[in-house]
């Protein structure tokens, strides 16, 4: 017994016989996904050509690595000498200055500074380019404008201190607070303080996690009295660690700087840590 036609089969037949009654399928391509944050990378631009005698020249580029959390500036060059096919290798040294959003950064080549974030960087470098093998030695100033889009990484750790100034001829008690705000990594960190060598400044503490660094070959027991090294092992989000120290300044003023080295996860990769600068204490 033949099957009775259903309403749906009848509608399908109408669609096949009368294609004009059916809305055509859209030919518009699917919308592209919204772009995500740009991954860290290196951006380069031509910065200038240094010229010397006998047609010798070096074409210099300036490159910025907007990685997190550091901004690294380098100045690769291509050297050319008459009669040298392909050109010799180049070695570039010098200093750089970058202006970004009203802030000025500087360093040596190649060198790094704390990454301020995305935007336009006006970079000027005083460079010396030498060829290897020798024969070319040029100096000059080059310039490039680079626009970086890599977002600034959210900080994972923080260092604060309850004072900002040391007094000449006095002992100041300071409490540093070291905080970990990321679920990544672990509770291990190395916290360090260092004054200016040769000023007579002394940094001490009763905290058993800290020592004045040992210097010299064994069996020497000499320690740096102007520096302190603390091993922290229980840094957790919601569980900051505090280190109380005493800084004694003599007749000569000394600043004191601090820094934190910490682990971040990346399997067994060798370079998995980070460094964080802490507050700089001035003296008056």
PDB file of C-alpha atoms in Angstrom:
ATOM      1  CA  UNK A   1       0.000   0.000   0.000  1.00  0.00           C
ATOM      2  CA  UNK A   2       1.625   3.301  -1.060  1.00  0.00           C
ATOM      3  CA  UNK A   3       2.527   5.750   1.712  1.00  0.00           C
ATOM      4  CA  UNK A   4       0.256   8.738   2.031  1.00  0.00           C
ATOM      5  CA  UNK A   5       1.906  12.047   1.233  1.00  0.00           C
ATOM      6  CA  UNK A   6       2.544  14.207   4.274  1.00  0.00           C
ATOM      7  CA  UNK A   7       2.308  17.981   4.568  1.00  0.00           C
ATOM      8  CA  UNK A   8       6.141  18.213   4.702  1.00  0.00           C
ATOM      9  CA  UNK A   9       6.641  16.151   1.531  1.00  0.00           C
ATOM     10  CA  UNK A  10       4.133  18.318  -0.275  1.00  0.00           C
ATOM     11  CA  UNK A  11       5.923  21.487   0.779  1.00  0.00           C
ATOM     12  CA  UNK A  12       9.226  20.008  -0.385  1.00  0.00           C
ATOM     13  CA  UNK A  13       7.742  19.247  -3.779  1.00  0.00           C
ATOM     14  CA  UNK A  14       6.481  22.819  -4.116  1.00  0.00           C
ATOM     15  CA  UNK A  15       9.942  24.106  -3.262  1.00  0.00           C
ATOM     16  CA  UNK A  16      11.576  21.960  -5.906  1.00  0.00           C
ATOM     17  CA  UNK A  17       9.060  22.943  -8.602  1.00  0.00           C
ATOM     18  CA  UNK A  18       8.944  26.625  -7.666  1.00  0.00           C
ATOM     19  CA  UNK A  19      12.430  27.721  -6.653  1.00  0.00           C
ATOM     20  CA  UNK A  20      11.392  31.373  -6.833  1.00  0.00           C
ATOM     21  CA  UNK A  21       9.156  30.852  -3.796  1.00  0.00           C
ATOM     22  CA  UNK A  22      12.086  29.857  -1.592  1.00  0.00           C
ATOM     23  CA  UNK A  23      14.444  32.479  -0.190  1.00  0.00           C
ATOM     24  CA  UNK A  24      17.924  31.945  -1.654  1.00  0.00           C
ATOM     25  CA  UNK A  25      20.670  30.897   0.691  1.00  0.00           C
ATOM     26  CA  UNK A  26      22.848  33.795   1.867  1.00  0.00           C
ATOM     27  CA  UNK A  27      26.124  34.171  -0.022  1.00  0.00           C
ATOM     28  CA  UNK A  28      27.584  36.542   2.601  1.00  0.00           C
ATOM     29  CA  UNK A  29      30.740  35.032   4.162  1.00  0.00           C
ATOM     30  CA  UNK A  30      30.621  34.376   7.890  1.00  0.00           C
ATOM     31  CA  UNK A  31      31.831  37.223  10.027  1.00  0.00           C
ATOM     32  CA  UNK A  32      35.497  36.997  10.904  1.00  0.00           C
ATOM     33  CA  UNK A  33      36.201  36.473  14.591  1.00  0.00           C
ATOM     34  CA  UNK A  34      37.244  39.564  16.484  1.00  0.00           C
ATOM     35  CA  UNK A  35      41.043  39.836  16.624  1.00  0.00           C
ATOM     36  CA  UNK A  36      42.538  38.903  19.952  1.00  0.00           C
ATOM     37  CA  UNK A  37      45.425  40.629  21.698  1.00  0.00           C
ATOM     38  CA  UNK A  38      48.606  40.685  19.648  1.00  0.00           C
ATOM     39  CA  UNK A  39      51.196  38.179  20.786  1.00  0.00           C
ATOM     40  CA  UNK A  40      54.627  39.502  21.736  1.00  0.00           C
ATOM     41  CA  UNK A  41      56.899  39.887  18.733  1.00  0.00           C
ATOM     42  CA  UNK A  42      59.672  41.977  17.185  1.00  0.00           C
ATOM     43  CA  UNK A  43      58.934  44.996  14.990  1.00  0.00           C
ATOM     44  CA  UNK A  44      61.700  46.587  12.887  1.00  0.00           C
ATOM     45  CA  UNK A  45      61.974  49.679  10.697  1.00  0.00           C
ATOM     46  CA  UNK A  46      64.719  51.214   8.568  1.00  0.00           C
ATOM     47  CA  UNK A  47      66.472  53.852  10.678  1.00  0.00           C
ATOM     48  CA  UNK A  48      69.265  55.282   8.530  1.00  0.00           C
ATOM     49  CA  UNK A  49      72.443  54.662   6.562  1.00  0.00           C
ATOM     50  CA  UNK A  50      75.927  55.476   7.837  1.00  0.00           C
ATOM     51  CA  UNK A  51      78.486  56.262   5.121  1.00  0.00           C
ATOM     52  CA  UNK A  52      82.251  56.238   5.144  1.00  0.00           C
ATOM     53  CA  UNK A  53      85.174  56.546   2.771  1.00  0.00           C
ATOM     54  CA  UNK A  54      85.549  54.434  -0.377  1.00  0.00           C
ATOM     55  CA  UNK A  55      81.843  53.620  -0.577  1.00  0.00           C
ATOM     56  CA  UNK A  56      81.670  51.882   2.771  1.00  0.00           C
ATOM     57  CA  UNK A  57      78.255  52.042   4.364  1.00  0.00           C
ATOM     58  CA  UNK A  58      76.037  50.444   6.992  1.00  0.00           C
ATOM     59  CA  UNK A  59      72.264  50.328   6.695  1.00  0.00           C
ATOM     60  CA  UNK A  60      70.817  50.296  10.204  1.00  0.00           C
ATOM     61  CA  UNK A  61      67.382  49.221  11.405  1.00  0.00           C
ATOM     62  CA  UNK A  62      65.852  49.734  14.831  1.00  0.00           C
ATOM     63  CA  UNK A  63      63.846  46.887  16.324  1.00  0.00           C
ATOM     64  CA  UNK A  64      61.578  46.813  19.353  1.00  0.00           C
ATOM     65  CA  UNK A  65      60.513  43.616  21.049  1.00  0.00           C
ATOM     66  CA  UNK A  66      57.263  44.497  22.800  1.00  0.00           C
ATOM     67  CA  UNK A  67      57.405  41.351  24.866  1.00  0.00           C
ATOM     68  CA  UNK A  68      56.164  41.185  28.388  1.00  0.00           C
ATOM     69  CA  UNK A  69      57.217  42.606  30.726  1.00  0.00           C
ATOM     70  CA  UNK A  70      60.284  44.067  28.980  1.00  0.00           C
ATOM     71  CA  UNK A  71      60.780  46.322  25.981  1.00  0.00           C
ATOM     72  CA  UNK A  72      63.974  45.286  24.184  1.00  0.00           C
ATOM     73  CA  UNK A  73      65.652  47.556  21.625  1.00  0.00           C
ATOM     74  CA  UNK A  74      68.245  46.360  19.108  1.00  0.00           C
ATOM     75  CA  UNK A  75      69.888  47.843  16.005  1.00  0.00           C
ATOM     76  CA  UNK A  76      70.786  45.223  13.385  1.00  0.00           C
ATOM     77  CA  UNK A  77      72.826  46.505  10.441  1.00  0.00           C
ATOM     78  CA  UNK A  78      73.877  45.420   6.982  1.00  0.00           C
ATOM     79  CA  UNK A  79      77.463  46.328   6.087  1.00  0.00           C
ATOM     80  CA  UNK A  80      78.700  46.934   2.578  1.00  0.00           C
ATOM     81  CA  UNK A  81      82.222  47.404   1.214  1.00  0.00           C
ATOM     82  CA  UNK A  82      83.158  47.698  -2.461  1.00  0.00           C
ATOM     83  CA  UNK A  83      84.344  44.398  -3.846  1.00  0.00           C
ATOM     84  CA  UNK A  84      82.832  42.325  -1.042  1.00  0.00           C
ATOM     85  CA  UNK A  85      79.924  40.264  -2.423  1.00  0.00           C
ATOM     86  CA  UNK A  86      77.132  39.892   0.091  1.00  0.00           C
ATOM     87  CA  UNK A  87      78.899  42.153   2.585  1.00  0.00           C
ATOM     88  CA  UNK A  88      80.622  41.201   5.844  1.00  0.00           C
ATOM     89  CA  UNK A  89      78.836  40.663   9.107  1.00  0.00           C
ATOM     90  CA  UNK A  90      78.090  43.672  11.319  1.00  0.00           C
ATOM     91  CA  UNK A  91      78.469  44.309  15.017  1.00  0.00           C
ATOM     92  CA  UNK A  92      76.390  47.178  16.397  1.00  0.00           C
ATOM     93  CA  UNK A  93      76.893  48.857  19.771  1.00  0.00           C
ATOM     94  CA  UNK A  94      75.670  52.104  21.274  1.00  0.00           C
ATOM     95  CA  UNK A  95      72.820  53.637  23.243  1.00  0.00           C
ATOM     96  CA  UNK A  96      69.125  54.249  22.599  1.00  0.00           C
ATOM     97  CA  UNK A  97      66.367  56.587  23.769  1.00  0.00           C
ATOM     98  CA  UNK A  98      62.645  55.956  23.233  1.00  0.00           C
ATOM     99  CA  UNK A  99      59.844  58.466  23.792  1.00  0.00           C
ATOM    100  CA  UNK A 100      56.357  57.129  24.398  1.00  0.00           C
ATOM    101  CA  UNK A 101      53.267  58.928  25.742  1.00  0.00           C
ATOM    102  CA  UNK A 102      55.331  61.644  27.418  1.00  0.00           C
ATOM    103  CA  UNK A 103      57.723  59.170  29.004  1.00  0.00           C
ATOM    104  CA  UNK A 104      61.397  58.695  28.085  1.00  0.00           C
ATOM    105  CA  UNK A 105      63.155  55.325  28.271  1.00  0.00           C
ATOM    106  CA  UNK A 106      66.839  54.661  27.592  1.00  0.00           C
ATOM    107  CA  UNK A 107      69.443  51.925  27.575  1.00  0.00           C
ATOM    108  CA  UNK A 108      72.375  50.340  25.783  1.00  0.00           C
ATOM    109  CA  UNK A 109      72.257  48.339  22.549  1.00  0.00           C
ATOM    110  CA  UNK A 110      70.937  45.758  22.686  1.00  0.00           C
ATOM    111  CA  UNK A 111      69.095  46.501  25.897  1.00  0.00           C
ATOM    112  CA  UNK A 112      65.796  46.421  27.713  1.00  0.00           C
ATOM    113  CA  UNK A 113      63.558  48.578  29.878  1.00  0.00           C
ATOM    114  CA  UNK A 114      60.201  48.057  31.508  1.00  0.00           C
ATOM    115  CA  UNK A 115      57.507  47.857  28.793  1.00  0.00           C
ATOM    116  CA  UNK A 116      55.083  50.808  29.170  1.00  0.00           C
ATOM    117  CA  UNK A 117      52.432  49.303  26.873  1.00  0.00           C
ATOM    118  CA  UNK A 118      51.169  49.678  23.302  1.00  0.00           C
ATOM    119  CA  UNK A 119      51.494  52.871  21.303  1.00  0.00           C
ATOM    120  CA  UNK A 120      53.933  54.839  19.186  1.00  0.00           C
ATOM    121  CA  UNK A 121      57.622  54.882  20.108  1.00  0.00           C
ATOM    122  CA  UNK A 122      60.017  57.519  18.759  1.00  0.00           C
ATOM    123  CA  UNK A 123      63.400  55.787  18.970  1.00  0.00           C
ATOM    124  CA  UNK A 124      66.777  57.441  18.507  1.00  0.00           C
ATOM    125  CA  UNK A 125      70.047  55.524  18.731  1.00  0.00           C
ATOM    126  CA  UNK A 126      73.693  56.599  18.723  1.00  0.00           C
ATOM    127  CA  UNK A 127      75.374  53.613  17.075  1.00  0.00           C
ATOM    128  CA  UNK A 128      78.794  52.332  16.162  1.00  0.00           C
ATOM    129  CA  UNK A 129      78.876  49.699  13.423  1.00  0.00           C
ATOM    130  CA  UNK A 130      81.961  47.576  12.806  1.00  0.00           C
ATOM    131  CA  UNK A 131      82.342  44.836  10.247  1.00  0.00           C
ATOM    132  CA  UNK A 132      83.565  41.322  10.887  1.00  0.00           C
ATOM    133  CA  UNK A 133      86.016  40.753   9.275  1.00  0.00           C
ATOM    134  CA  UNK A 134      87.249  44.294   9.865  1.00  0.00           C
ATOM    135  CA  UNK A 135      87.604  47.189   7.533  1.00  0.00           C
ATOM    136  CA  UNK A 136      84.418  49.087   8.324  1.00  0.00           C
ATOM    137  CA  UNK A 137      83.976  51.268  11.404  1.00  0.00           C
ATOM    138  CA  UNK A 138      81.185  53.869  11.244  1.00  0.00           C
ATOM    139  CA  UNK A 139      79.394  55.976  13.845  1.00  0.00           C
ATOM    140  CA  UNK A 140      76.263  58.083  13.734  1.00  0.00           C
ATOM    141  CA  UNK A 141      72.709  58.664  14.934  1.00  0.00           C
ATOM    142  CA  UNK A 142      69.686  56.885  13.495  1.00  0.00           C
ATOM    143  CA  UNK A 143      65.964  57.271  14.090  1.00  0.00           C
ATOM    144  CA  UNK A 144      62.781  55.260  13.594  1.00  0.00           C
ATOM    145  CA  UNK A 145      59.130  55.381  14.635  1.00  0.00           C
ATOM    146  CA  UNK A 146      57.564  52.076  15.683  1.00  0.00           C
ATOM    147  CA  UNK A 147      53.971  51.375  16.711  1.00  0.00           C
ATOM    148  CA  UNK A 148      53.593  48.404  19.059  1.00  0.00           C
ATOM    149  CA  UNK A 149      50.239  46.732  19.665  1.00  0.00           C
ATOM    150  CA  UNK A 150      51.195  44.129  22.263  1.00  0.00           C
ATOM    151  CA  UNK A 151      49.183  44.792  25.438  1.00  0.00           C
ATOM    152  CA  UNK A 152      51.022  45.301  28.682  1.00  0.00           C
ATOM    153  CA  UNK A 153      50.961  42.163  30.788  1.00  0.00           C
ATOM    154  CA  UNK A 154      49.049  42.253  34.031  1.00  0.00           C
ATOM    155  CA  UNK A 155      51.508  42.266  36.945  1.00  0.00           C
ATOM    156  CA  UNK A 156      51.820  38.950  38.777  1.00  0.00           C
ATOM    157  CA  UNK A 157      53.814  40.243  41.774  1.00  0.00           C
ATOM    158  CA  UNK A 158      54.205  43.530  43.630  1.00  0.00           C
ATOM    159  CA  UNK A 159      56.650  45.100  46.131  1.00  0.00           C
ATOM    160  CA  UNK A 160      55.741  47.960  48.468  1.00  0.00           C
ATOM    161  CA  UNK A 161      57.528  49.554  51.417  1.00  0.00           C
ATOM    162  CA  UNK A 162      56.262  51.728  54.263  1.00  0.00           C
ATOM    163  CA  UNK A 163      58.871  54.503  53.818  1.00  0.00           C
ATOM    164  CA  UNK A 164      60.495  56.211  50.865  1.00  0.00           C
ATOM    165  CA  UNK A 165      63.356  58.184  52.430  1.00  0.00           C
ATOM    166  CA  UNK A 166      66.464  57.314  54.440  1.00  0.00           C
ATOM    167  CA  UNK A 167      68.234  59.792  56.700  1.00  0.00           C
ATOM    168  CA  UNK A 168      71.944  60.502  56.742  1.00  0.00           C
ATOM    169  CA  UNK A 169      73.603  59.431  60.004  1.00  0.00           C
ATOM    170  CA  UNK A 170      70.599  57.411  61.161  1.00  0.00           C
ATOM    171  CA  UNK A 171      69.111  53.915  61.224  1.00  0.00           C
ATOM    172  CA  UNK A 172      65.718  53.491  59.539  1.00  0.00           C
ATOM    173  CA  UNK A 173      63.422  50.497  60.086  1.00  0.00           C
ATOM    174  CA  UNK A 174      61.562  49.477  56.922  1.00  0.00           C
ATOM    175  CA  UNK A 175      58.857  46.898  56.279  1.00  0.00           C
ATOM    176  CA  UNK A 176      58.640  45.542  52.737  1.00  0.00           C
ATOM    177  CA  UNK A 177      55.480  43.750  51.603  1.00  0.00           C
ATOM    178  CA  UNK A 178      55.879  41.228  48.768  1.00  0.00           C
ATOM    179  CA  UNK A 179      52.671  40.115  47.099  1.00  0.00           C
ATOM    180  CA  UNK A 180      51.792  37.489  44.509  1.00  0.00           C
ATOM    181  CA  UNK A 181      48.527  38.182  42.664  1.00  0.00           C
ATOM    182  CA  UNK A 182      48.545  35.419  40.035  1.00  0.00           C
ATOM    183  CA  UNK A 183      47.436  31.800  40.310  1.00  0.00           C
ATOM    184  CA  UNK A 184      50.260  30.926  37.924  1.00  0.00           C
ATOM    185  CA  UNK A 185      53.666  29.971  39.189  1.00  0.00           C
ATOM    186  CA  UNK A 186      54.457  28.938  42.741  1.00  0.00           C
ATOM    187  CA  UNK A 187      55.245  30.439  46.106  1.00  0.00           C
ATOM    188  CA  UNK A 188      59.014  30.694  45.594  1.00  0.00           C
ATOM    189  CA  UNK A 189      60.754  34.043  45.117  1.00  0.00           C
ATOM    190  CA  UNK A 190      64.101  35.709  45.862  1.00  0.00           C
ATOM    191  CA  UNK A 191      63.852  39.197  47.315  1.00  0.00           C
ATOM    192  CA  UNK A 192      66.939  41.389  47.345  1.00  0.00           C
ATOM    193  CA  UNK A 193      68.005  44.790  48.657  1.00  0.00           C
ATOM    194  CA  UNK A 194      71.205  46.626  47.851  1.00  0.00           C
ATOM    195  CA  UNK A 195      72.697  49.980  48.849  1.00  0.00           C
ATOM    196  CA  UNK A 196      75.528  51.869  47.197  1.00  0.00           C
ATOM    197  CA  UNK A 197      78.890  50.177  47.599  1.00  0.00           C
ATOM    198  CA  UNK A 198      81.553  52.261  49.265  1.00  0.00           C
ATOM    199  CA  UNK A 199      79.186  54.573  51.145  1.00  0.00           C
ATOM    200  CA  UNK A 200      79.266  52.569  54.383  1.00  0.00           C
ATOM    201  CA  UNK A 201      75.533  51.830  54.300  1.00  0.00           C
ATOM    202  CA  UNK A 202      74.528  48.646  56.176  1.00  0.00           C
ATOM    203  CA  UNK A 203      71.391  46.546  55.658  1.00  0.00           C
ATOM    204  CA  UNK A 204      70.478  44.100  58.446  1.00  0.00           C
ATOM    205  CA  UNK A 205      67.518  42.018  59.582  1.00  0.00           C
ATOM    206  CA  UNK A 206      66.541  39.425  62.173  1.00  0.00           C
ATOM    207  CA  UNK A 207      64.431  37.589  59.590  1.00  0.00           C
ATOM    208  CA  UNK A 208      65.778  33.995  59.279  1.00  0.00           C
ATOM    209  CA  UNK A 209      64.834  33.909  55.580  1.00  0.00           C
ATOM    210  CA  UNK A 210      67.445  36.580  54.786  1.00  0.00           C
ATOM    211  CA  UNK A 211      71.242  36.742  54.739  1.00  0.00           C
ATOM    212  CA  UNK A 212      73.915  39.235  53.753  1.00  0.00           C
ATOM    213  CA  UNK A 213      75.428  37.697  50.575  1.00  0.00           C
ATOM    214  CA  UNK A 214      78.725  35.819  50.940  1.00  0.00           C
ATOM    215  CA  UNK A 215      81.577  36.907  48.645  1.00  0.00           C
ATOM    216  CA  UNK A 216      85.085  35.674  47.958  1.00  0.00           C
ATOM    217  CA  UNK A 217      86.529  32.208  47.485  1.00  0.00           C
ATOM    218  CA  UNK A 218      86.315  29.534  50.178  1.00  0.00           C
ATOM    219  CA  UNK A 219      87.094  29.564  53.020  1.00  0.00           C
ATOM    220  CA  UNK A 220      86.434  33.345  53.041  1.00  0.00           C
ATOM    221  CA  UNK A 221      83.531  34.425  55.265  1.00  0.00           C
ATOM    222  CA  UNK A 222      83.236  37.997  54.008  1.00  0.00           C
ATOM    223  CA  UNK A 223      79.686  39.225  53.510  1.00  0.00           C
ATOM    224  CA  UNK A 224      78.274  42.284  51.769  1.00  0.00           C
ATOM    225  CA  UNK A 225      76.894  44.462  54.542  1.00  0.00           C
ATOM    226  CA  UNK A 226      75.217  46.817  52.056  1.00  0.00           C
ATOM    227  CA  UNK A 227      73.091  44.011  50.522  1.00  0.00           C
ATOM    228  CA  UNK A 228      70.485  41.512  51.671  1.00  0.00           C
ATOM    229  CA  UNK A 229      69.155  38.336  50.027  1.00  0.00           C
ATOM    230  CA  UNK A 230      65.862  36.749  51.173  1.00  0.00           C
ATOM    231  CA  UNK A 231      64.433  33.361  50.109  1.00  0.00           C
ATOM    232  CA  UNK A 232      60.631  33.397  50.208  1.00  0.00           C
ATOM    233  CA  UNK A 233      58.765  30.093  49.777  1.00  0.00           C
ATOM    234  CA  UNK A 234      55.161  30.751  50.843  1.00  0.00           C
ATOM    235  CA  UNK A 235      54.022  33.502  48.496  1.00  0.00           C
ATOM    236  CA  UNK A 236      50.369  32.863  47.620  1.00  0.00           C
ATOM    237  CA  UNK A 237      47.501  35.034  46.402  1.00  0.00           C
ATOM    238  CA  UNK A 238      45.944  36.370  49.575  1.00  0.00           C
ATOM    239  CA  UNK A 239      49.047  35.558  51.631  1.00  0.00           C
ATOM    240  CA  UNK A 240      51.607  38.369  51.193  1.00  0.00           C
ATOM    241  CA  UNK A 241      55.002  38.126  52.888  1.00  0.00           C
ATOM    242  CA  UNK A 242      56.576  40.916  54.945  1.00  0.00           C
ATOM    243  CA  UNK A 243      60.271  41.492  55.506  1.00  0.00           C
ATOM    244  CA  UNK A 244      61.430  44.013  58.122  1.00  0.00           C
ATOM    245  CA  UNK A 245      64.945  45.406  57.700  1.00  0.00           C
ATOM    246  CA  UNK A 246      67.132  48.094  59.267  1.00  0.00           C
ATOM    247  CA  UNK A 247      69.162  50.398  57.029  1.00  0.00           C
ATOM    248  CA  UNK A 248      71.987  52.345  58.660  1.00  0.00           C
ATOM    249  CA  UNK A 249      73.368  55.288  56.700  1.00  0.00           C
ATOM    250  CA  UNK A 250      76.596  57.008  57.755  1.00  0.00           C
ATOM    251  CA  UNK A 251      77.937  60.415  56.796  1.00  0.00           C
ATOM    252  CA  UNK A 252      77.602  59.580  53.102  1.00  0.00           C
ATOM    253  CA  UNK A 253      74.081  59.190  51.754  1.00  0.00           C
ATOM    254  CA  UNK A 254      73.092  56.072  49.868  1.00  0.00           C
ATOM    255  CA  UNK A 255      70.024  55.042  47.929  1.00  0.00           C
ATOM    256  CA  UNK A 256      68.643  51.509  48.382  1.00  0.00           C
ATOM    257  CA  UNK A 257      66.996  49.571  45.579  1.00  0.00           C
ATOM    258  CA  UNK A 258      65.081  46.298  45.707  1.00  0.00           C
ATOM    259  CA  UNK A 259      64.104  43.560  43.289  1.00  0.00           C
ATOM    260  CA  UNK A 260      62.227  40.266  43.189  1.00  0.00           C
ATOM    261  CA  UNK A 261      62.981  37.171  41.130  1.00  0.00           C
ATOM    262  CA  UNK A 262      60.168  34.665  40.746  1.00  0.00           C
ATOM    263  CA  UNK A 263      59.182  31.448  38.953  1.00  0.00           C
ATOM    264  CA  UNK A 264      56.455  31.104  36.336  1.00  0.00           C
ATOM    265  CA  UNK A 265      55.226  27.773  34.915  1.00  0.00           C
ATOM    266  CA  UNK A 266      56.447  26.474  31.572  1.00  0.00           C
ATOM    267  CA  UNK A 267      57.253  22.840  32.075  1.00  0.00           C
ATOM    268  CA  UNK A 268      60.994  22.216  32.051  1.00  0.00           C
ATOM    269  CA  UNK A 269      61.855  25.226  29.930  1.00  0.00           C
ATOM    270  CA  UNK A 270      65.011  26.858  31.240  1.00  0.00           C
ATOM    271  CA  UNK A 271      63.954  30.511  31.214  1.00  0.00           C
ATOM    272  CA  UNK A 272      60.656  30.538  33.078  1.00  0.00           C
ATOM    273  CA  UNK A 273      61.160  33.281  35.625  1.00  0.00           C
ATOM    274  CA  UNK A 274      60.745  37.020  35.834  1.00  0.00           C
ATOM    275  CA  UNK A 275      62.314  39.995  37.573  1.00  0.00           C
ATOM    276  CA  UNK A 276      60.391  42.818  39.211  1.00  0.00           C
ATOM    277  CA  UNK A 277      61.937  46.124  40.351  1.00  0.00           C
ATOM    278  CA  UNK A 278      60.846  47.384  43.730  1.00  0.00           C
ATOM    279  CA  UNK A 279      60.753  50.884  45.225  1.00  0.00           C
ATOM    280  CA  UNK A 280      63.940  52.950  45.217  1.00  0.00           C
ATOM    281  CA  UNK A 281      64.629  54.651  48.549  1.00  0.00           C
ATOM    282  CA  UNK A 282      66.337  58.028  48.441  1.00  0.00           C
ATOM    283  CA  UNK A 283      68.482  59.609  51.145  1.00  0.00           C
ATOM    284  CA  UNK A 284      68.724  63.095  52.573  1.00  0.00           C
TER     285      UNK A 284
END
